[in-house]
PDB file of C-alpha atoms in Angstrom:
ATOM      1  CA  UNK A1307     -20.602  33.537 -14.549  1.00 43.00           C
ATOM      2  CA  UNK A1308     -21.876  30.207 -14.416  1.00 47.00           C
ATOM      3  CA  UNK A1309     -24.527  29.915 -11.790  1.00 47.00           C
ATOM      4  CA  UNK A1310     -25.186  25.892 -12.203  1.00 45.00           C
ATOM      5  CA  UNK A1311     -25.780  24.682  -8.689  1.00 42.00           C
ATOM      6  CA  UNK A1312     -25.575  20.763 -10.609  1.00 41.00           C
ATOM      7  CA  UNK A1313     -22.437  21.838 -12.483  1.00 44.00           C
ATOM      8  CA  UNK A1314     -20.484  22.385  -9.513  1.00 47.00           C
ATOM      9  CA  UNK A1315     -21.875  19.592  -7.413  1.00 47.00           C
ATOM     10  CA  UNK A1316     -20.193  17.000  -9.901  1.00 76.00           C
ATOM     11  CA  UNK A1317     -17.181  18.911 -10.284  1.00 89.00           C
ATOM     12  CA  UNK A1318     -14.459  17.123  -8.037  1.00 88.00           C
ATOM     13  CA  UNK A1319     -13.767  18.532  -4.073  1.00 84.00           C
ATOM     14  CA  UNK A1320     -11.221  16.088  -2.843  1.00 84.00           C
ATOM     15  CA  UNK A1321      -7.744  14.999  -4.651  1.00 83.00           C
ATOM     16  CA  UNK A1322      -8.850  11.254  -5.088  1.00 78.00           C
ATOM     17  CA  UNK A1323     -11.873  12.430  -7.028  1.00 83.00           C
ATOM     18  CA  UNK A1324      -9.986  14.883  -9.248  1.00 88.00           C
ATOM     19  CA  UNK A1325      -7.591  12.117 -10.066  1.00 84.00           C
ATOM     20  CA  UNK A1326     -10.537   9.444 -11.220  1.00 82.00           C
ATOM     21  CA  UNK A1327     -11.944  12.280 -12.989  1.00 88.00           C
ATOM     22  CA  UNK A1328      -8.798  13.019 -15.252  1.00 89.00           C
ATOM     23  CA  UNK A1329      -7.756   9.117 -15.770  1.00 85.00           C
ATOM     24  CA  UNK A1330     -11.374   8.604 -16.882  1.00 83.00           C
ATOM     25  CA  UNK A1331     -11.200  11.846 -19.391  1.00 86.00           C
ATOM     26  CA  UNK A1332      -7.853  11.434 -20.387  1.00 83.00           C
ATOM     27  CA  UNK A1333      -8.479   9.468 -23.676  1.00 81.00           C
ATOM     28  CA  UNK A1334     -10.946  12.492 -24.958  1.00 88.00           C
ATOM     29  CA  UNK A1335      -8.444  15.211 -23.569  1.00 91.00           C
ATOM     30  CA  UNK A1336      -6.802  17.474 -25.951  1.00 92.00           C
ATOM     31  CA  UNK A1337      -3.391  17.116 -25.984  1.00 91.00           C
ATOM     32  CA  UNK A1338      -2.186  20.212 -24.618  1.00 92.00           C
ATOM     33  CA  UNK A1339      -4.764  19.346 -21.482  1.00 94.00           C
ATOM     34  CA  UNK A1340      -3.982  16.104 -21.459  1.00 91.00           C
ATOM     35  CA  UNK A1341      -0.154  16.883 -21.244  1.00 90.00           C
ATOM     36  CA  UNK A1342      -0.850  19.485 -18.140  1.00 92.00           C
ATOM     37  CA  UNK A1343      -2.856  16.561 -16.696  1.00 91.00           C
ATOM     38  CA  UNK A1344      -0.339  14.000 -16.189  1.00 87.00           C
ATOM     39  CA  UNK A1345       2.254  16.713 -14.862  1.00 87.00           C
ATOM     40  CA  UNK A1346      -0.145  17.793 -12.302  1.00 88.00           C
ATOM     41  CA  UNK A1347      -0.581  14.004 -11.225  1.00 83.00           C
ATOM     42  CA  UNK A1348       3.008  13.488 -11.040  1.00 77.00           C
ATOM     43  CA  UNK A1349       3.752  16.538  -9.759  1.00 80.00           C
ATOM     44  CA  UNK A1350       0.708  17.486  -7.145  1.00 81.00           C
ATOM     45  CA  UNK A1351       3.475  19.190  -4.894  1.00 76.00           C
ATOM     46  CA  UNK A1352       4.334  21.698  -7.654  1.00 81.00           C
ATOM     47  CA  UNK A1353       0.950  22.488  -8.908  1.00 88.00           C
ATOM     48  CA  UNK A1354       0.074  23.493  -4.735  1.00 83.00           C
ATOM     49  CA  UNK A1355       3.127  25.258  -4.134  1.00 77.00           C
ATOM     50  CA  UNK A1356       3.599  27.181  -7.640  1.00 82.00           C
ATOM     51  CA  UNK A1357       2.612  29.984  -9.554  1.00 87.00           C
ATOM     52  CA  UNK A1358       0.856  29.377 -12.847  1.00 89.00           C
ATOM     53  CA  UNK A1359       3.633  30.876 -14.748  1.00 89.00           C
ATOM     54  CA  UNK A1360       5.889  28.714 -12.705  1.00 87.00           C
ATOM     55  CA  UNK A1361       3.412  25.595 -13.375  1.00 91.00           C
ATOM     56  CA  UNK A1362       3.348  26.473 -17.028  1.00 91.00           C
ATOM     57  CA  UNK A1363       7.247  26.591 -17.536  1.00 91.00           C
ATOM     58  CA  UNK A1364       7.701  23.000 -15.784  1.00 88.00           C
ATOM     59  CA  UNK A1365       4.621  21.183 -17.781  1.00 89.00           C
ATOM     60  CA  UNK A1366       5.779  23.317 -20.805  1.00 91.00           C
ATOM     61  CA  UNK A1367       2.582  24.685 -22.214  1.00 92.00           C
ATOM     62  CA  UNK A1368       1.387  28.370 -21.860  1.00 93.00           C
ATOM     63  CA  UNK A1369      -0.363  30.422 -19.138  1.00 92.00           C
ATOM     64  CA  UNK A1370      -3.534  29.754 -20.561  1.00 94.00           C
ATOM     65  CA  UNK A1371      -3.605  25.804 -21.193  1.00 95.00           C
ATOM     66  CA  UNK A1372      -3.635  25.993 -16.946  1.00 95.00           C
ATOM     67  CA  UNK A1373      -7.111  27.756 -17.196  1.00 95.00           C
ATOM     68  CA  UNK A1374      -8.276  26.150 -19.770  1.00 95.00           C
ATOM     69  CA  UNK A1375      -8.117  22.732 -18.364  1.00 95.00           C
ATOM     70  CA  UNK A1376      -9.297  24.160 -15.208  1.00 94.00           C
ATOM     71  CA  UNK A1377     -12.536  25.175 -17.206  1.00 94.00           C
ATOM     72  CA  UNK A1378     -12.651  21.294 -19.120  1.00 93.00           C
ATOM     73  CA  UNK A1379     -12.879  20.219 -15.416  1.00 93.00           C
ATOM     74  CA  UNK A1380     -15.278  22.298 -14.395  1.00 93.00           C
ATOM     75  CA  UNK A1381     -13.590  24.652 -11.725  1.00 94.00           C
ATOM     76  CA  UNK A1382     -14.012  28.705 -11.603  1.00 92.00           C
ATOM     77  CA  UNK A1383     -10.289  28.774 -12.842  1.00 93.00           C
ATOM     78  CA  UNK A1384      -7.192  27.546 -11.828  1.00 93.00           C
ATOM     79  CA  UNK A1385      -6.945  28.782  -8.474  1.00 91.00           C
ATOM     80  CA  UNK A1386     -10.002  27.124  -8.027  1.00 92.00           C
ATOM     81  CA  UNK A1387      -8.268  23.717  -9.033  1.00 93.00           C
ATOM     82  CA  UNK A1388      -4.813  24.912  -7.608  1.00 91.00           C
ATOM     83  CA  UNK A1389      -7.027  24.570  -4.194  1.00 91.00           C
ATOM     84  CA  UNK A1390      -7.294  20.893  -4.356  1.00 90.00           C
ATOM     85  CA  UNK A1391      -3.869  20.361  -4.416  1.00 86.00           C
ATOM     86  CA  UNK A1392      -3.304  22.365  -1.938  1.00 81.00           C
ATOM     87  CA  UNK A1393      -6.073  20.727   0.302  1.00 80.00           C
ATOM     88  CA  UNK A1394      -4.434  17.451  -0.323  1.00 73.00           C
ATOM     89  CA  UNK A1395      -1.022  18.805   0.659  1.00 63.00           C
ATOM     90  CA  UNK A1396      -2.472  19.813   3.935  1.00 61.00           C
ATOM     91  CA  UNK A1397      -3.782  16.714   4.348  1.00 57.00           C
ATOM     92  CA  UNK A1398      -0.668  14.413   3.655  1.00 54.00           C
ATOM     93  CA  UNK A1399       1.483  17.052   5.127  1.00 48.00           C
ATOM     94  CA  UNK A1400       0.438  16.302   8.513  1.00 47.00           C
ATOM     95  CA  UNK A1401       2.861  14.985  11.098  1.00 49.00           C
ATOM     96  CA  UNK A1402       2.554  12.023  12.936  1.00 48.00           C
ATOM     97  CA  UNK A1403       1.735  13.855  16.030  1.00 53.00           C
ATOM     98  CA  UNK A1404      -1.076  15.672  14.587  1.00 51.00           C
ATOM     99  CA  UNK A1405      -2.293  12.741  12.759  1.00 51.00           C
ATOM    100  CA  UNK A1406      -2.655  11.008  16.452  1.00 52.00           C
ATOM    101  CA  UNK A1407      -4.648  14.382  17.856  1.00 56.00           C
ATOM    102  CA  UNK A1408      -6.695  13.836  14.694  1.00 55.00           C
ATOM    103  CA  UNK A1409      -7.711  10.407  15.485  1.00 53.00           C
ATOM    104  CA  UNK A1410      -8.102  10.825  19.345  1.00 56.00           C
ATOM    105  CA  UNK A1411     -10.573  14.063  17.726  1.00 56.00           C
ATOM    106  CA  UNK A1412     -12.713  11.800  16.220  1.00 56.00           C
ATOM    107  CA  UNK A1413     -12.471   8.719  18.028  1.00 55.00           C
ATOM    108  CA  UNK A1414     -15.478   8.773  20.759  1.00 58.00           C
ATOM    109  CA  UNK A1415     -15.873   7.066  23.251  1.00 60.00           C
ATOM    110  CA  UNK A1416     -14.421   3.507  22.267  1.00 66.00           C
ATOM    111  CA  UNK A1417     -11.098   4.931  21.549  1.00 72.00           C
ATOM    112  CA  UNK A1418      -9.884   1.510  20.381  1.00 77.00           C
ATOM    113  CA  UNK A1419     -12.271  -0.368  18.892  1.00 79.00           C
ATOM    114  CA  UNK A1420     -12.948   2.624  16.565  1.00 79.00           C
ATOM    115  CA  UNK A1421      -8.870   3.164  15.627  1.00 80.00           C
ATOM    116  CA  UNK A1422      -9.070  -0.972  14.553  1.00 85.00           C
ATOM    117  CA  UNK A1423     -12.505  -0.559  12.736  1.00 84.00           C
ATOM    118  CA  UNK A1424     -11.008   2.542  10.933  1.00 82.00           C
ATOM    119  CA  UNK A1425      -7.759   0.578   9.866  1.00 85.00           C
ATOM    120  CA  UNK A1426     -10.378  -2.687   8.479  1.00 87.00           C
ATOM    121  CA  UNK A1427     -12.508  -0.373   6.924  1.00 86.00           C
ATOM    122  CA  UNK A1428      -9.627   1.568   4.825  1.00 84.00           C
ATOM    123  CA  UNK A1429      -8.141  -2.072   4.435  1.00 89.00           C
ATOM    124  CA  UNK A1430     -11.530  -3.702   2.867  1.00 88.00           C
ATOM    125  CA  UNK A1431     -12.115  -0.733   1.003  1.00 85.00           C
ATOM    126  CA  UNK A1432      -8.460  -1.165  -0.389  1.00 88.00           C
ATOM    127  CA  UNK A1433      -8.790  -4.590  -1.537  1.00 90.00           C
ATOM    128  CA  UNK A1434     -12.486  -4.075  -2.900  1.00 89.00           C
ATOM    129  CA  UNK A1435     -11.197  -1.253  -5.434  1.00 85.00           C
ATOM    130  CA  UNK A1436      -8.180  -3.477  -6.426  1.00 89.00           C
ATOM    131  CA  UNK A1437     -10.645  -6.746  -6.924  1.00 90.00           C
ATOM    132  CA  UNK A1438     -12.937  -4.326  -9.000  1.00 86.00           C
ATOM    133  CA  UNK A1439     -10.310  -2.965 -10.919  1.00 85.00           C
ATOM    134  CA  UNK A1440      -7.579  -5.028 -11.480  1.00 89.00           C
ATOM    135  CA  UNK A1441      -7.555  -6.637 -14.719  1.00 89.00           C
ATOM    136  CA  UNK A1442      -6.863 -10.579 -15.500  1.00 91.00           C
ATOM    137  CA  UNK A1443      -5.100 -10.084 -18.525  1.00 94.00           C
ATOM    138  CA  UNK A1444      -2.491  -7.567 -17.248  1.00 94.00           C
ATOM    139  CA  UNK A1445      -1.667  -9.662 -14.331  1.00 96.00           C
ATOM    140  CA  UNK A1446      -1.069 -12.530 -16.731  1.00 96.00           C
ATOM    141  CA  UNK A1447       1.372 -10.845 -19.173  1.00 96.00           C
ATOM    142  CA  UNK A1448       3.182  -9.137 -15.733  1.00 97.00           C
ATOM    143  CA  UNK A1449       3.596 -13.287 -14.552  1.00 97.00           C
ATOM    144  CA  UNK A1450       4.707 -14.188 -17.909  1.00 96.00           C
ATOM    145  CA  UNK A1451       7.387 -11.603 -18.288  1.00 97.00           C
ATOM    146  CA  UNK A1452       8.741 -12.426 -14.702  1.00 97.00           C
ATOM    147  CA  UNK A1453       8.197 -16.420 -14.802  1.00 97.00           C
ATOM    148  CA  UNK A1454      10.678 -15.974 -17.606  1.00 96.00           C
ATOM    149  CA  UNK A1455      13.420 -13.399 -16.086  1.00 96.00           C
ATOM    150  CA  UNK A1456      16.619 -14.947 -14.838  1.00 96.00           C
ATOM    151  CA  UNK A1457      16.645 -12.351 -12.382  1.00 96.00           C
ATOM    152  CA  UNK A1458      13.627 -10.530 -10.944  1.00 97.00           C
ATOM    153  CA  UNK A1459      14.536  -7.270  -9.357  1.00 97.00           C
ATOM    154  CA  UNK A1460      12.595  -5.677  -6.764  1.00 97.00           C
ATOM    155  CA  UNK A1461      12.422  -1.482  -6.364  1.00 96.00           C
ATOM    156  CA  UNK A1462      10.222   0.086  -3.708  1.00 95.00           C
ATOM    157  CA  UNK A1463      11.006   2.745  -0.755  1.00 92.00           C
ATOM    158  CA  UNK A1464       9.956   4.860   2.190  1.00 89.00           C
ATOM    159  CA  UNK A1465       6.367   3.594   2.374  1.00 89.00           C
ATOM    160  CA  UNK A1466       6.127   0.525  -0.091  1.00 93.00           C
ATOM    161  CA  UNK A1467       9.687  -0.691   0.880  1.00 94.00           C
ATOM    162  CA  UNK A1468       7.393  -3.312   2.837  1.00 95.00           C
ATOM    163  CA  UNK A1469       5.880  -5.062  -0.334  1.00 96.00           C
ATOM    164  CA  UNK A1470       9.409  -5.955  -1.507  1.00 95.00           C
ATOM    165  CA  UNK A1471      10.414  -7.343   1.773  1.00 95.00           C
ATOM    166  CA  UNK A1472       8.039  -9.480   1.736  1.00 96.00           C
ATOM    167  CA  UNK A1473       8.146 -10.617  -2.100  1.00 96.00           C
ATOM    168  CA  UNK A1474      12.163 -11.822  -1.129  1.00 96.00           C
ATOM    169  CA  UNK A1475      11.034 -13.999   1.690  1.00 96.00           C
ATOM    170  CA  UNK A1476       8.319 -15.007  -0.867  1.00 97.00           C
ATOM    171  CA  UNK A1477      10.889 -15.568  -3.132  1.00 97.00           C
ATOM    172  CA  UNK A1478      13.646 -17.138  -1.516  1.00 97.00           C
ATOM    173  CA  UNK A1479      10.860 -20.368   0.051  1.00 96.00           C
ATOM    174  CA  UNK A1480      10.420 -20.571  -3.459  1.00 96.00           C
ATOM    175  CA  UNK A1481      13.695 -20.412  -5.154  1.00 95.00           C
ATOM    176  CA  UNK A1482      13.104 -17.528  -7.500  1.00 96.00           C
ATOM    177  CA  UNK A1483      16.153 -15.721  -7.947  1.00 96.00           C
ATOM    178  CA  UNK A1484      15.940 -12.121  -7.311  1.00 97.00           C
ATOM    179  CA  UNK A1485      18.029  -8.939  -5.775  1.00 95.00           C
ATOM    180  CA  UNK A1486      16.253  -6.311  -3.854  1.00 94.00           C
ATOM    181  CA  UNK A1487      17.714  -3.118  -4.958  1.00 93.00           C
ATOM    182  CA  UNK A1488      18.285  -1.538  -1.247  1.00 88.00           C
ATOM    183  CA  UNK A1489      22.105  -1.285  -0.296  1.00 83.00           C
ATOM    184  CA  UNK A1490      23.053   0.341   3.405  1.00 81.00           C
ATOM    185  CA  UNK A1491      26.309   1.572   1.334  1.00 81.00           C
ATOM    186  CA  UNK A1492      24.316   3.582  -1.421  1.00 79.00           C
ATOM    187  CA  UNK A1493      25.319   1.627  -4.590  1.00 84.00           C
ATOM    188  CA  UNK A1494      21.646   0.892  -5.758  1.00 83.00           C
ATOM    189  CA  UNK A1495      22.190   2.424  -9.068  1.00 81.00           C
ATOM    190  CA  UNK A1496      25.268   0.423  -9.055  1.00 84.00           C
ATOM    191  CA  UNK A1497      23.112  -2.526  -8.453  1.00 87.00           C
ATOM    192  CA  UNK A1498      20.611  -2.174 -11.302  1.00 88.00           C
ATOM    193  CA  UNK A1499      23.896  -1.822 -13.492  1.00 89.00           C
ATOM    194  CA  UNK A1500      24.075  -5.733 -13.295  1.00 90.00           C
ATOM    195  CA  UNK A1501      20.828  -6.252 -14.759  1.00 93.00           C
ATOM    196  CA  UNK A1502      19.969  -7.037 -18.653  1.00 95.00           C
ATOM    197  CA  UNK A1503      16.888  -7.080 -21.104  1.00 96.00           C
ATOM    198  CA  UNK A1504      17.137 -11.229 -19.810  1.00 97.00           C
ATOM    199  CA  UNK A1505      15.745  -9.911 -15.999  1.00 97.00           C
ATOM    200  CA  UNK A1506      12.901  -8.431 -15.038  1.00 97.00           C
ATOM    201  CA  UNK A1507      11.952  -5.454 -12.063  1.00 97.00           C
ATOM    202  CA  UNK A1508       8.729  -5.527  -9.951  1.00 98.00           C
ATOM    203  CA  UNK A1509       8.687  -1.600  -8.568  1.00 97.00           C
ATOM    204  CA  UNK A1510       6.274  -0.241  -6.434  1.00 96.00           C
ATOM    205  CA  UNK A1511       6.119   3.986  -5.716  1.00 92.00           C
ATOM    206  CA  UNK A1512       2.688   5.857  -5.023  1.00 87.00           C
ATOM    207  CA  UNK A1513       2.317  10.000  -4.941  1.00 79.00           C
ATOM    208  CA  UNK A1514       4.640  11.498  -3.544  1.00 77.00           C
ATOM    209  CA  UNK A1515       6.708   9.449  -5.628  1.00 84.00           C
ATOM    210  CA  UNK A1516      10.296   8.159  -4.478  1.00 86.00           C
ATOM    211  CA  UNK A1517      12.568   9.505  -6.616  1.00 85.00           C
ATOM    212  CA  UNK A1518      15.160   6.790  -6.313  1.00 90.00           C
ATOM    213  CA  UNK A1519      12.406   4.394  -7.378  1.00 92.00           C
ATOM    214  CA  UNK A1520      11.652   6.439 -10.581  1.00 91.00           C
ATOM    215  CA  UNK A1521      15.475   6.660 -11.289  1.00 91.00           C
ATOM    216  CA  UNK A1522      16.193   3.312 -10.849  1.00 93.00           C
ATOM    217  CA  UNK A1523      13.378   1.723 -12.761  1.00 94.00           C
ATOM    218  CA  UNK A1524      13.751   4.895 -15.848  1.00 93.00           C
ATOM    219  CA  UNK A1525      17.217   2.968 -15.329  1.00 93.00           C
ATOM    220  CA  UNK A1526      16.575  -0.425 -15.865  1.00 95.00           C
ATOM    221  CA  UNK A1527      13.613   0.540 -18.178  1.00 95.00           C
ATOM    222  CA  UNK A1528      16.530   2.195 -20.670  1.00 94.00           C
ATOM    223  CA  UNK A1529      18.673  -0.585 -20.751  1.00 93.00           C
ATOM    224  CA  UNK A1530      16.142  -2.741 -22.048  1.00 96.00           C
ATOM    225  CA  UNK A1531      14.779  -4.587 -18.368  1.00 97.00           C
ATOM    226  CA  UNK A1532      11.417  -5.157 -18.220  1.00 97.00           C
ATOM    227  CA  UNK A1533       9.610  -3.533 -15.518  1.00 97.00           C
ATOM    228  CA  UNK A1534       6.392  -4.718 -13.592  1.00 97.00           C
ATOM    229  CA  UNK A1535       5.297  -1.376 -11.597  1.00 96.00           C
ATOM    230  CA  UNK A1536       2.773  -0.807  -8.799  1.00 96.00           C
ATOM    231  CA  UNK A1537       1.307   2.694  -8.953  1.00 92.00           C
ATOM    232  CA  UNK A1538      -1.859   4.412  -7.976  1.00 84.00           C
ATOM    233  CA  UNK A1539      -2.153   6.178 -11.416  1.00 77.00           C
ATOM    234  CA  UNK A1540      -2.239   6.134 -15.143  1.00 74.00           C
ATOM    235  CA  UNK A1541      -0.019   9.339 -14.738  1.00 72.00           C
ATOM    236  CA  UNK A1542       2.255   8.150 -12.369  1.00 79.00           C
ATOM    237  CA  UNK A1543       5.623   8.743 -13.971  1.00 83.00           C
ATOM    238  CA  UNK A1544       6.528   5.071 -12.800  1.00 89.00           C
ATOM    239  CA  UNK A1545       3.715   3.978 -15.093  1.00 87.00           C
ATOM    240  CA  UNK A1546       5.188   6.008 -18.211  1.00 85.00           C
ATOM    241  CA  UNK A1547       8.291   3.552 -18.133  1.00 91.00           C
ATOM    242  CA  UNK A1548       6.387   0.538 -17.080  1.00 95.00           C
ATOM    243  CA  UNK A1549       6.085  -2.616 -19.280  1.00 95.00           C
ATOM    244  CA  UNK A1550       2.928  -3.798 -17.680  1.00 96.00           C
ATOM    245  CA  UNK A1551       1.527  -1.820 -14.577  1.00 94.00           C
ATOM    246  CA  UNK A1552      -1.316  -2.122 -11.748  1.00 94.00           C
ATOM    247  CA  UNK A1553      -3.391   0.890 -10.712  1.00 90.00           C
ATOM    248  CA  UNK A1554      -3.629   0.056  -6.575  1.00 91.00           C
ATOM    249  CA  UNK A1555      -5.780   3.063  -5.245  1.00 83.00           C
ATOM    250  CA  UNK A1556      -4.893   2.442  -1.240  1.00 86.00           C
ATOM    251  CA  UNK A1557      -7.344   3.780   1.004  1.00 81.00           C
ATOM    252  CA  UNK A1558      -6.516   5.812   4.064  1.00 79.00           C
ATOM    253  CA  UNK A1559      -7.973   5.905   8.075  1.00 77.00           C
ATOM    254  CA  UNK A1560      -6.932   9.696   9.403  1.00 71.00           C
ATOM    255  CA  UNK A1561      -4.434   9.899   7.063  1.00 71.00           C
ATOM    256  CA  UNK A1562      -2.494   6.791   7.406  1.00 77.00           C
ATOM    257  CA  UNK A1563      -2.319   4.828   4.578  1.00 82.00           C
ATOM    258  CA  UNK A1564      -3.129   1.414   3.854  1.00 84.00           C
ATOM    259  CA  UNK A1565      -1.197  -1.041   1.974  1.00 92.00           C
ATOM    260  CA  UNK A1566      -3.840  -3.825   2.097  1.00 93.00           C
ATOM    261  CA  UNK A1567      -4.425  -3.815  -1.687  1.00 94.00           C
ATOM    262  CA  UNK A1568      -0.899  -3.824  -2.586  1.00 95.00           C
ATOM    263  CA  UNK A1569       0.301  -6.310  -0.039  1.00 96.00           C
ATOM    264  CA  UNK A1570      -2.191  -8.612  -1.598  1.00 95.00           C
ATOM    265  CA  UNK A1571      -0.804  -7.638  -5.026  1.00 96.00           C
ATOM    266  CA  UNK A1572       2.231  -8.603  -4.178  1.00 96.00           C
ATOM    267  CA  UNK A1573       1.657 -12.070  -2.201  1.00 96.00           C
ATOM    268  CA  UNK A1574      -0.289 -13.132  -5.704  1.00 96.00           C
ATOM    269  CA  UNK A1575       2.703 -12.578  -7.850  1.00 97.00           C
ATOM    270  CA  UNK A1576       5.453 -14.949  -6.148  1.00 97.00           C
ATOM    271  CA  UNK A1577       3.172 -17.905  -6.186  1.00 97.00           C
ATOM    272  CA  UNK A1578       1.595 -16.933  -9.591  1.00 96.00           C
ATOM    273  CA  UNK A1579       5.418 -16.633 -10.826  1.00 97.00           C
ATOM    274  CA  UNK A1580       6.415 -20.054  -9.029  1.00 96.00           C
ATOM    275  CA  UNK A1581       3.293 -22.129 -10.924  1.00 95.00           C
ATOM    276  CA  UNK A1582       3.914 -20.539 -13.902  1.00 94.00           C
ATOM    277  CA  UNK A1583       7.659 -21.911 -14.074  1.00 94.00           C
ATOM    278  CA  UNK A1584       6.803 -25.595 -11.987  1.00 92.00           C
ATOM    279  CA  UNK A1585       4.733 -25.808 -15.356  1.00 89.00           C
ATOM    280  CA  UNK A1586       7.210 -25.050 -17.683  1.00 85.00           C
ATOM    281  CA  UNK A1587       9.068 -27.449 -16.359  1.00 82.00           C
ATOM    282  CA  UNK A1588       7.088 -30.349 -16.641  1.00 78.00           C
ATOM    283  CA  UNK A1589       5.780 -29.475 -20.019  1.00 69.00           C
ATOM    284  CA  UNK A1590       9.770 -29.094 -20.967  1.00 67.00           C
ATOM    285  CA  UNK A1591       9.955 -32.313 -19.391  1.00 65.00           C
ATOM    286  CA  UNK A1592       6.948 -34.038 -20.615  1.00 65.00           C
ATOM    287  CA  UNK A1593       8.387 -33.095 -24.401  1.00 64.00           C
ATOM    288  CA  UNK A1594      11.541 -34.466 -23.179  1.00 61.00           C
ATOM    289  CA  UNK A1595      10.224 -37.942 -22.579  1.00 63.00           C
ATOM    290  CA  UNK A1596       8.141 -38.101 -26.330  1.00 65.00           C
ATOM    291  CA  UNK A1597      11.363 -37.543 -28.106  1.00 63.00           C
TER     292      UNK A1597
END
């Protein structure tokens, strides 16, 4: 038995620490561990709710690859491990109700003033991680993919449908062509039917993932579409069929996410996409002139 009291401090407690720790030791993982990894990222609801034969079966390595990635971590086992998932579906689990008897729990005396500072602080801490994190170069190649796209197409759901609202008002001030894939009638797949390897898709989905987001974009991704995603990790399976992708880690007050970081994301990207054609332009038309 290992009896390291510094061992266990550093190994992870809380789901968000867990996941930094396996995108950050994912290069040096062996590839059976590495494998499990990503299908407990994507799949945090199956790792909490199943059995390790059961877990085994769906990430399709044996019994023992479970413990023995529980071990590289540092855990006990895998129960120990299985209990952070299982933490975190407690956590996200919550209804709204209880989230409200949470925060009037631990709201003292200024009942309002410390809900608002809550939502700011989650909201700050949001945009700090992105501004650390994000990198320059990524964000370039996304722009030039969609500057160039006849058609940009916009995928997000549930939680994130938000950030594509707002990138078609962006959009439409600025004369971008673009289709948000969200029909009333249910055709969506239908939708992304139209597009070719010519367009491009900005998609947004964080854990739990929407699974009409990942079908849609897997869709688009097959037929040759470019797609721009916004994720919050390297084993999102949204980032697996990605041509360029963002890591936006959003912060949360008493379990209420933000979407600070990804809002601001997506406000960049319309005006980034709008310079980077009203320059083509007049270096097409600047050429023009000389000949």
């Amino acid at each position: 038995m290992d009896n390291d009291p510094q061992r266990h401090a550093r190994v992870p407690r809380d789901f968000e620490s867990l996941r930094s720790t396996i995108i950050e030791r994912k290069a040096n993982m062996p590839k059976r561990l590495a494998q499990v990894a990503a299908f407990a990222l994507g799949n945090p609801d199956e790792i909490a709710f199943g059995t390790t034969a059961s877990i085994a079966a769906a990430s399709e390595v044996q019994p023992s690859t479970l413990v023995r990635l529980a071990h590289h971590l540092g855990y006990d086992g895998f129960s120990d491990l299985q209990s952070i998932f299982r933490e975190r579906l407690r956590d996200r689990t919550l209804s709204y109700e209880e989230r409200l008897v949470t925060l009037e729990q631990t709201s003292g005396d200024d009942e309002d003033a410390n809900l608002l500072s809550g939502f700011i602080a989650a909201a700050n801490q949001s945009v700090n991680r992105l501004a650390a994190t994000v990198q320059s170069e990524t964000f370039t190649k996304a722009v030039d993919i969609l500057a160039a796209a006849e058609t940009i197409y916009l995928i997000a759901k549930r939680r994130s449908y938000p950030l594509t609202a707002h990138m078609s008002y962006a959009f439409s001030k600025l004369n971008i062509r673009h289709q948000i894939v969200a029909s009333p009638n249910g055709v969506d797949l239908e939708m992304v039917q139209f597009a070719s390897p010519r367009d491009a898709a900005i998609a947004a989905s964080f854990s739990p993932y929407a699974a009409d987001s990942l079908s849609q974009s897997q869709e688009l991704a097959d037929r040759g579409v470019p797609v721009i995603a916004i994720t919050d990790s390297a084993f999102s399976p949204l980032a697996a069929c990605a041509t360029h992708w963002f890591e936006v880690a959003e912060a949360d007050f008493a379990g209420f996410r933000s979407l600070s970081a990804s809002m601001a994301l997506t406000m960049a990207l319309p005006v980034a996409i709008a310079e980077r054609r009203r320059k083509h332009q007049h270096h097409k038309a600047g050429k023009e002139k000389m000949e």
